[in-house]
mmCIF file of C-alpha atoms and ligand atoms in Angstrom:
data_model
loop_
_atom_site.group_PDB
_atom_site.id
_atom_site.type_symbol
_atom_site.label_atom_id
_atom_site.label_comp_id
_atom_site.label_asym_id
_atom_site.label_seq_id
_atom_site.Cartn_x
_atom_site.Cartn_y
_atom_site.Cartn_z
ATOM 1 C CA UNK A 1 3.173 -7.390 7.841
ATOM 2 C CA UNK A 2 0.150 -4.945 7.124
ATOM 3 C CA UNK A 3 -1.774 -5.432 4.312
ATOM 4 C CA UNK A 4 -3.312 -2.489 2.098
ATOM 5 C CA UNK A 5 -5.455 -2.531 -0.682
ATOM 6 C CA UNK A 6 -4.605 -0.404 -3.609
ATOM 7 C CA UNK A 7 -7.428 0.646 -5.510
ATOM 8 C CA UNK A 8 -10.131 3.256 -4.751
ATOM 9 C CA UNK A 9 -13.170 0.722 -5.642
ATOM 10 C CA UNK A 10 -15.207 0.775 -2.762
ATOM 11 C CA UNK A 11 -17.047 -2.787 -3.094
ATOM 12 C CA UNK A 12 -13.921 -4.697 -3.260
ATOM 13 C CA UNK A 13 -12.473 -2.656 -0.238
ATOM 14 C CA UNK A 14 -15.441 -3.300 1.813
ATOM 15 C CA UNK A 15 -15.308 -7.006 0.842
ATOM 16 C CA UNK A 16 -11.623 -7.771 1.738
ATOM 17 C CA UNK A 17 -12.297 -5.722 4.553
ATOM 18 C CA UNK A 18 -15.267 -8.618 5.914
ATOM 19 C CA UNK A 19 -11.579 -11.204 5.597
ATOM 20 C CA UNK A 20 -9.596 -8.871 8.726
ATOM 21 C CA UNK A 21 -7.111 -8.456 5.881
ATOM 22 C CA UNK A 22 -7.324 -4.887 5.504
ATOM 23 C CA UNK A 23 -4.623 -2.586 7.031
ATOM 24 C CA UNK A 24 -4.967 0.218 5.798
ATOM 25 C CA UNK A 25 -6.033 1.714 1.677
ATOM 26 C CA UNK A 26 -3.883 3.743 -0.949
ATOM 27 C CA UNK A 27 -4.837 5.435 -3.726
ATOM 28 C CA UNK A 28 -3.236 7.667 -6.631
ATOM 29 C CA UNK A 29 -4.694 9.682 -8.977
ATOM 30 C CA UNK A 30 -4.767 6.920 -11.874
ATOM 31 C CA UNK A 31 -7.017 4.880 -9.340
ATOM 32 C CA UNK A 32 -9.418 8.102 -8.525
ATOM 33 C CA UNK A 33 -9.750 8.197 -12.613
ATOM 34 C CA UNK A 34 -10.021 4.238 -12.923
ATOM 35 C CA UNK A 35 -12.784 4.844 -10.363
ATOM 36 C CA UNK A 36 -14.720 7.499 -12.564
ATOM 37 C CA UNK A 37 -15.517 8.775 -8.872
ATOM 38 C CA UNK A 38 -15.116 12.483 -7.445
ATOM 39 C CA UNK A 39 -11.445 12.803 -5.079
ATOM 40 C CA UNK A 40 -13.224 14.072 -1.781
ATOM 41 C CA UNK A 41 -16.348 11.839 -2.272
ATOM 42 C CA UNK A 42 -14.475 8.289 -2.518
ATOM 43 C CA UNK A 43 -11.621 8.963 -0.153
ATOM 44 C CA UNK A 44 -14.212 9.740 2.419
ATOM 45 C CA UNK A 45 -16.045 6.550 1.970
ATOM 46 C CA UNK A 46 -13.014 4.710 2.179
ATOM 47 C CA UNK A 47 -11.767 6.509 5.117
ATOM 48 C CA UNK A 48 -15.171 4.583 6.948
ATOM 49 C CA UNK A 49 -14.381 1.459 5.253
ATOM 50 C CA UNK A 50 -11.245 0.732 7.506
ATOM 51 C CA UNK A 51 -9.839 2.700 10.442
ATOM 52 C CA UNK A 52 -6.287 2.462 9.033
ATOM 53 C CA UNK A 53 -4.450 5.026 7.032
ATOM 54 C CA UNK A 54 -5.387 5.908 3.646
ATOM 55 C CA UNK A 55 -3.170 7.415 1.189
ATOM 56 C CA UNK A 56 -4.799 10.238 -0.815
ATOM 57 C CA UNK A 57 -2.511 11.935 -3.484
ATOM 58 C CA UNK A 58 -1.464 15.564 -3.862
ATOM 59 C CA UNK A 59 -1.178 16.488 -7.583
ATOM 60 C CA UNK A 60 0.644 19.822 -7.366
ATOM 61 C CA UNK A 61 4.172 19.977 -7.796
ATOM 62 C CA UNK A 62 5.247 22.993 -5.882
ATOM 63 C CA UNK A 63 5.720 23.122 -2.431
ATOM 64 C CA UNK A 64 3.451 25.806 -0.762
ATOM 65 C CA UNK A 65 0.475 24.586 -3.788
ATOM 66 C CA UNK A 66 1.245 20.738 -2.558
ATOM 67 C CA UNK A 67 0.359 22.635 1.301
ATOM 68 C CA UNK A 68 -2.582 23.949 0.340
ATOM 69 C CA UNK A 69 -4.039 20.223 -1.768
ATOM 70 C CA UNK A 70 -2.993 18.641 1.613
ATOM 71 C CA UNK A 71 -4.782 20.762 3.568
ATOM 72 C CA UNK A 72 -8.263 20.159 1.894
ATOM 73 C CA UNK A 73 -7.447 16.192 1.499
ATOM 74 C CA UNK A 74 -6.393 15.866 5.596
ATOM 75 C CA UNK A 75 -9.911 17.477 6.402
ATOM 76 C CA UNK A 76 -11.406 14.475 5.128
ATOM 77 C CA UNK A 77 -11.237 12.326 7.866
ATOM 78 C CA UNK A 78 -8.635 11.883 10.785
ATOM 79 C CA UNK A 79 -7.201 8.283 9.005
ATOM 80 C CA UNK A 80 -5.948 10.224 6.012
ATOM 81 C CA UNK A 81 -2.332 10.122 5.334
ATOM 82 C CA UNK A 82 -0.976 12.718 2.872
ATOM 83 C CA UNK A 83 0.772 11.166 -0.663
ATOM 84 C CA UNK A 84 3.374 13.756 -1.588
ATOM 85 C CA UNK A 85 6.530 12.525 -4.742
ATOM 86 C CA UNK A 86 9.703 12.236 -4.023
ATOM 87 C CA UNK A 87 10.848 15.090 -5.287
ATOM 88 C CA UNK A 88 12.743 18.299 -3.252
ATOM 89 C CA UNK A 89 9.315 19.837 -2.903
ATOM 90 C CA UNK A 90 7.277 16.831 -1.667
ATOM 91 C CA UNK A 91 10.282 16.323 0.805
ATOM 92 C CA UNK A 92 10.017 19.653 1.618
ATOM 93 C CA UNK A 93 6.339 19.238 2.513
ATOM 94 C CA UNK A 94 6.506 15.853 4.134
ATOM 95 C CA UNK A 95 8.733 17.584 7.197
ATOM 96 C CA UNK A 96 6.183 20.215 7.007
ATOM 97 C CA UNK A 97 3.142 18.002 7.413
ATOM 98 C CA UNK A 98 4.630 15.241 9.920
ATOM 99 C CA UNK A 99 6.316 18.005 12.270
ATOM 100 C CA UNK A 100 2.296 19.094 13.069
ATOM 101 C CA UNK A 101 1.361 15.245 13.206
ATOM 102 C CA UNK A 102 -0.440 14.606 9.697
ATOM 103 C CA UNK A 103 0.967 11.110 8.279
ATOM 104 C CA UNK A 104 2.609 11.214 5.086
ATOM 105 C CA UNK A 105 3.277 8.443 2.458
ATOM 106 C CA UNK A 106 6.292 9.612 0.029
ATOM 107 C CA UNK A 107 5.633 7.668 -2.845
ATOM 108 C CA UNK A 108 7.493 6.930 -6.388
ATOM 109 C CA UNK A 109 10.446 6.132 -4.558
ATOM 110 C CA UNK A 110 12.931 3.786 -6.710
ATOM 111 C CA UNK A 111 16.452 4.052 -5.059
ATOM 112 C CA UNK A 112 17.606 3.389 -1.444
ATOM 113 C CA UNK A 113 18.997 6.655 -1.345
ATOM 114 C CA UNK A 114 16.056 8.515 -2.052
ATOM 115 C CA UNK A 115 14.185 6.562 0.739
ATOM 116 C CA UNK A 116 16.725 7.352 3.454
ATOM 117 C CA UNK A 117 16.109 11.085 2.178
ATOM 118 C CA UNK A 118 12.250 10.392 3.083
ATOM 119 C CA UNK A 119 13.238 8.797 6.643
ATOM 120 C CA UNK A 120 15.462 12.035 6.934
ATOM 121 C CA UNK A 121 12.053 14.388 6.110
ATOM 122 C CA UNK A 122 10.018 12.122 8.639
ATOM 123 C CA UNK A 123 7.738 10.348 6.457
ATOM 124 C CA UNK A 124 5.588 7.994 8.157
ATOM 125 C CA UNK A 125 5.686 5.756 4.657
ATOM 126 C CA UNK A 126 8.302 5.417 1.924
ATOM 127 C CA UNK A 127 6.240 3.215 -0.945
ATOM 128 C CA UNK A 128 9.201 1.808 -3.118
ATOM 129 C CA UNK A 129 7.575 0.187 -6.370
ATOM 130 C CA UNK A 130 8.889 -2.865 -6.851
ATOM 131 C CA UNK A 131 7.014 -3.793 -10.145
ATOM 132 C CA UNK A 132 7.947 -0.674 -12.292
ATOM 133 C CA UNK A 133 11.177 -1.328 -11.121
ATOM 134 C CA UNK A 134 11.210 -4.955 -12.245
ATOM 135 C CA UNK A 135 9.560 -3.403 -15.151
ATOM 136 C CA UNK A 136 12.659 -1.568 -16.198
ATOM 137 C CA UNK A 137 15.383 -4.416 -15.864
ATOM 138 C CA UNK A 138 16.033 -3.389 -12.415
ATOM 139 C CA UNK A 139 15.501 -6.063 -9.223
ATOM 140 C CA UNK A 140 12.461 -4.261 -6.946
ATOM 141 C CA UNK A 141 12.954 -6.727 -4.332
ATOM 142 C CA UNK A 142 16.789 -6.061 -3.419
ATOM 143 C CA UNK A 143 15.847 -2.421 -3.429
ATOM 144 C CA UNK A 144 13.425 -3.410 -0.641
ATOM 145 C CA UNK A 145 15.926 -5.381 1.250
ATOM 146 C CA UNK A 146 18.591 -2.029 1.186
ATOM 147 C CA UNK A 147 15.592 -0.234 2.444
ATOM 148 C CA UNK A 148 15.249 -2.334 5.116
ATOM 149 C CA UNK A 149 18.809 -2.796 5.768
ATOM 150 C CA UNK A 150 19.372 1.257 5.816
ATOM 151 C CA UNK A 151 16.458 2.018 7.912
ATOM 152 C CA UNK A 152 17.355 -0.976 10.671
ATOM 153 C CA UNK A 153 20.870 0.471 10.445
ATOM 154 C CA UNK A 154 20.023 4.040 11.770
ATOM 155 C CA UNK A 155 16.728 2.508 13.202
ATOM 156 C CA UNK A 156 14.592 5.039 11.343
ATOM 157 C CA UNK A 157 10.970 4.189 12.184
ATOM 158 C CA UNK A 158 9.563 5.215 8.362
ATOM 159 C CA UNK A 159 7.859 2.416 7.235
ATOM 160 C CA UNK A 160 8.204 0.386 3.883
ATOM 161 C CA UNK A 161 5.869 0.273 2.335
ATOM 162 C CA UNK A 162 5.879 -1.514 -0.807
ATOM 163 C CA UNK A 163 4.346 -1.106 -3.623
ATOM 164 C CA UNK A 164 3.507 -1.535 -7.084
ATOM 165 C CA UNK A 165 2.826 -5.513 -6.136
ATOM 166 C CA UNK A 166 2.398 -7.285 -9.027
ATOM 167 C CA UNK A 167 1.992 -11.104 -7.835
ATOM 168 C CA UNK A 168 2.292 -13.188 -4.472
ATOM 169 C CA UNK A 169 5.845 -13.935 -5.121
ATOM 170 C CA UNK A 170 6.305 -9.452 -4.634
ATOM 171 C CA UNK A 171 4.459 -10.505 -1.259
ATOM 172 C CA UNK A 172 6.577 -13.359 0.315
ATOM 173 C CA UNK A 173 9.853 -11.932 -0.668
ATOM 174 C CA UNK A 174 8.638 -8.215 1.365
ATOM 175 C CA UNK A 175 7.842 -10.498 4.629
ATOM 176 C CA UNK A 176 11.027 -12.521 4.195
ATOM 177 C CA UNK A 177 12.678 -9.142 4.162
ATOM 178 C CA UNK A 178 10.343 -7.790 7.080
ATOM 179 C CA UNK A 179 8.669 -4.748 5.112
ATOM 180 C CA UNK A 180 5.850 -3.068 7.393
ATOM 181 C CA UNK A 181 3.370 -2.978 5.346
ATOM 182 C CA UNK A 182 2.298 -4.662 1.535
ATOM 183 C CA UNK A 183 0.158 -2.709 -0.552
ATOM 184 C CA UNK A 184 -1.675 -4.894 -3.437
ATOM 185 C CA UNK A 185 -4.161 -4.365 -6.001
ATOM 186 C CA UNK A 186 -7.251 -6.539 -4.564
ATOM 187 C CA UNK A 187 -6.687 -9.391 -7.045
ATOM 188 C CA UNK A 188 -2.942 -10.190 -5.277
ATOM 189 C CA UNK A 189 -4.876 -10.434 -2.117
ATOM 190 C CA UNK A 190 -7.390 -13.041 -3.350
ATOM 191 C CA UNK A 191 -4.745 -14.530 -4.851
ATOM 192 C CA UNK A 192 -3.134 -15.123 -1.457
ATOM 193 C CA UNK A 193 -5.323 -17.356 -0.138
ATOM 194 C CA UNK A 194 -5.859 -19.805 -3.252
ATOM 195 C CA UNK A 195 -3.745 -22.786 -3.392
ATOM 196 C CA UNK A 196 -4.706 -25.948 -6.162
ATOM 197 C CA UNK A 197 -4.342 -28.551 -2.945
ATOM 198 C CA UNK A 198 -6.564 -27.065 -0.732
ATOM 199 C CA UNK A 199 -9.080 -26.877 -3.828
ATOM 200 C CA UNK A 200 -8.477 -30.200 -4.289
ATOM 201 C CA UNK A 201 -8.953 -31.544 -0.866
ATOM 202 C CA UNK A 202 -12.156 -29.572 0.089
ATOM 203 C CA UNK A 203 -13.178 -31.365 -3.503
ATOM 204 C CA UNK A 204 -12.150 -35.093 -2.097
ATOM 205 C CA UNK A 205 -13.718 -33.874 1.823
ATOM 206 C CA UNK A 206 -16.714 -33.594 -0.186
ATOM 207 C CA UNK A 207 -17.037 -36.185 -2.237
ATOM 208 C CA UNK A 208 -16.383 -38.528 0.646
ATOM 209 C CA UNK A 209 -18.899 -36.871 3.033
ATOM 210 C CA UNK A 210 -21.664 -37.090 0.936
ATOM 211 C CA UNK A 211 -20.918 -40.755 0.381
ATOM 212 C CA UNK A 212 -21.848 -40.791 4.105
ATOM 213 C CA UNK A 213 -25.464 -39.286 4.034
ATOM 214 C CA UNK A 214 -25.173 -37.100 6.825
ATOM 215 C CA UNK A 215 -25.716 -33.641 7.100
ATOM 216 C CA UNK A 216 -24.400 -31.112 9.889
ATOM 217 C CA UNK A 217 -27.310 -29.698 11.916
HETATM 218 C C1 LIG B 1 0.618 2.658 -4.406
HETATM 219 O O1 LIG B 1 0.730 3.426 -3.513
HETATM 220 C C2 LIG B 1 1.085 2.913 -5.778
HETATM 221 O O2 LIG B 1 0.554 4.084 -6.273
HETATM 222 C C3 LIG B 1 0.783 1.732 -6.635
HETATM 223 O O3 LIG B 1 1.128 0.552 -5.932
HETATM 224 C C4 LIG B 1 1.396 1.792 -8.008
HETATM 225 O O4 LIG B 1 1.178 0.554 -8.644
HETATM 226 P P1 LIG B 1 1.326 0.354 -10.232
HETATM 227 O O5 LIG B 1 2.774 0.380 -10.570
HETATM 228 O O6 LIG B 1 0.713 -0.989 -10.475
HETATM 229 O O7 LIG B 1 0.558 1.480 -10.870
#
């Protein structure tokens, strides 16, 4: 399973990029404004930061205006992969952009249906958000699994990408289902790779090796 980070802050992307854990980057526009940053300025820094696709965010709603905000954000750099709503109009504009080869992430997706309609317009990413969806009494993880379960069935090549990750647990269950790709806000990554035994035993290790009196080198 990929990982991506979702946030626009460019120190913590370049940091979990130094672990290999770094896929690919998505953004929105409430992580351009929680990075006080200008649009054109920080996605092209993060397009250098990892040669994976990052998601950068059209804001209009209408079709031939969501062509036009695509065509300034793809100029960035070639990595960047067009965030369009699932609404008629992004749809409309995801065929558009992926019939002349630009990736495109359809995002706010929170029914199976409306990702096979994103498969159906050639997306290259349907982002599913499991958390809101918890959020609202619904089960984000079983909407994954019909995703996945749709998709194999017609073997769509659209990849699932979820998002919206709040903890780890959002993380296991999308591998256990086989989701392409998990995007998570850079403290679910971190989070990954702590676990109270191995803090423990690197605690004991070191305790008893400096009982020795040796030293490495
Ligand atoms: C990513 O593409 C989404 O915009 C993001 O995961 C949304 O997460 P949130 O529900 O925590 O805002």
């Amino acid at each position: 399973m990929k990982f991506f980070v979702d946030t626009a802050d460019t120190a913590e992307i370049a940091d979990l990029a130094a672990t290999g854990m770094v896929d690919g980057v998505t953004t929105n526009p409430s992580l351009i404004k929680k990075s006080g940053r200008d649009i054109m300025e920080v996605t092209k820094e993060i397009c250098g930061l990892t040669d994976g696709p990052v998601s950068a965010e059209v804001v209009a709603l209408d079709h031939e205006s969501m062509m036009k905000e695509a065509e300034v954000l793809r100029k960035i750099a070639d990595n960047v992969c067009i965030k369009v709503p699932l609404t008629i109009d992004g749809l409309k504009t995801c065929k558009a952009l992926t019939s002349d080869g630009t990736m495109v992430n359809v995002t706010l997706c929170f029914s199976a249906n409306q990702a096979l309609l994103a498969a159906k317009a050639g997306a290259s990413f349907i982002s599913p958000f499991v958390g809101r969806h918890d959020d609202n009494g619904f089960d984000g993880m079983k909407l994954i699994d019909d995703i996945r379960l749709i998709y194999d069935n017609y073997a769509y090549e659209t990849e699932i990408l979820v998002a919206s990750i709040r903890h780890p647990v959002h993380v296991l269950e999308s591998a256990r289902i086989g989701a392409d790709v998990a995007t998570m806000p850079p403290g679910v990554i971190r989070g990954l790779f702590k676990h109270v035994l191995t803090d423990k035993g690197i605690e004991g290790f070191l305790a008893d090796w400096k009982d020795t009196g040796q030293q490495i080198g």
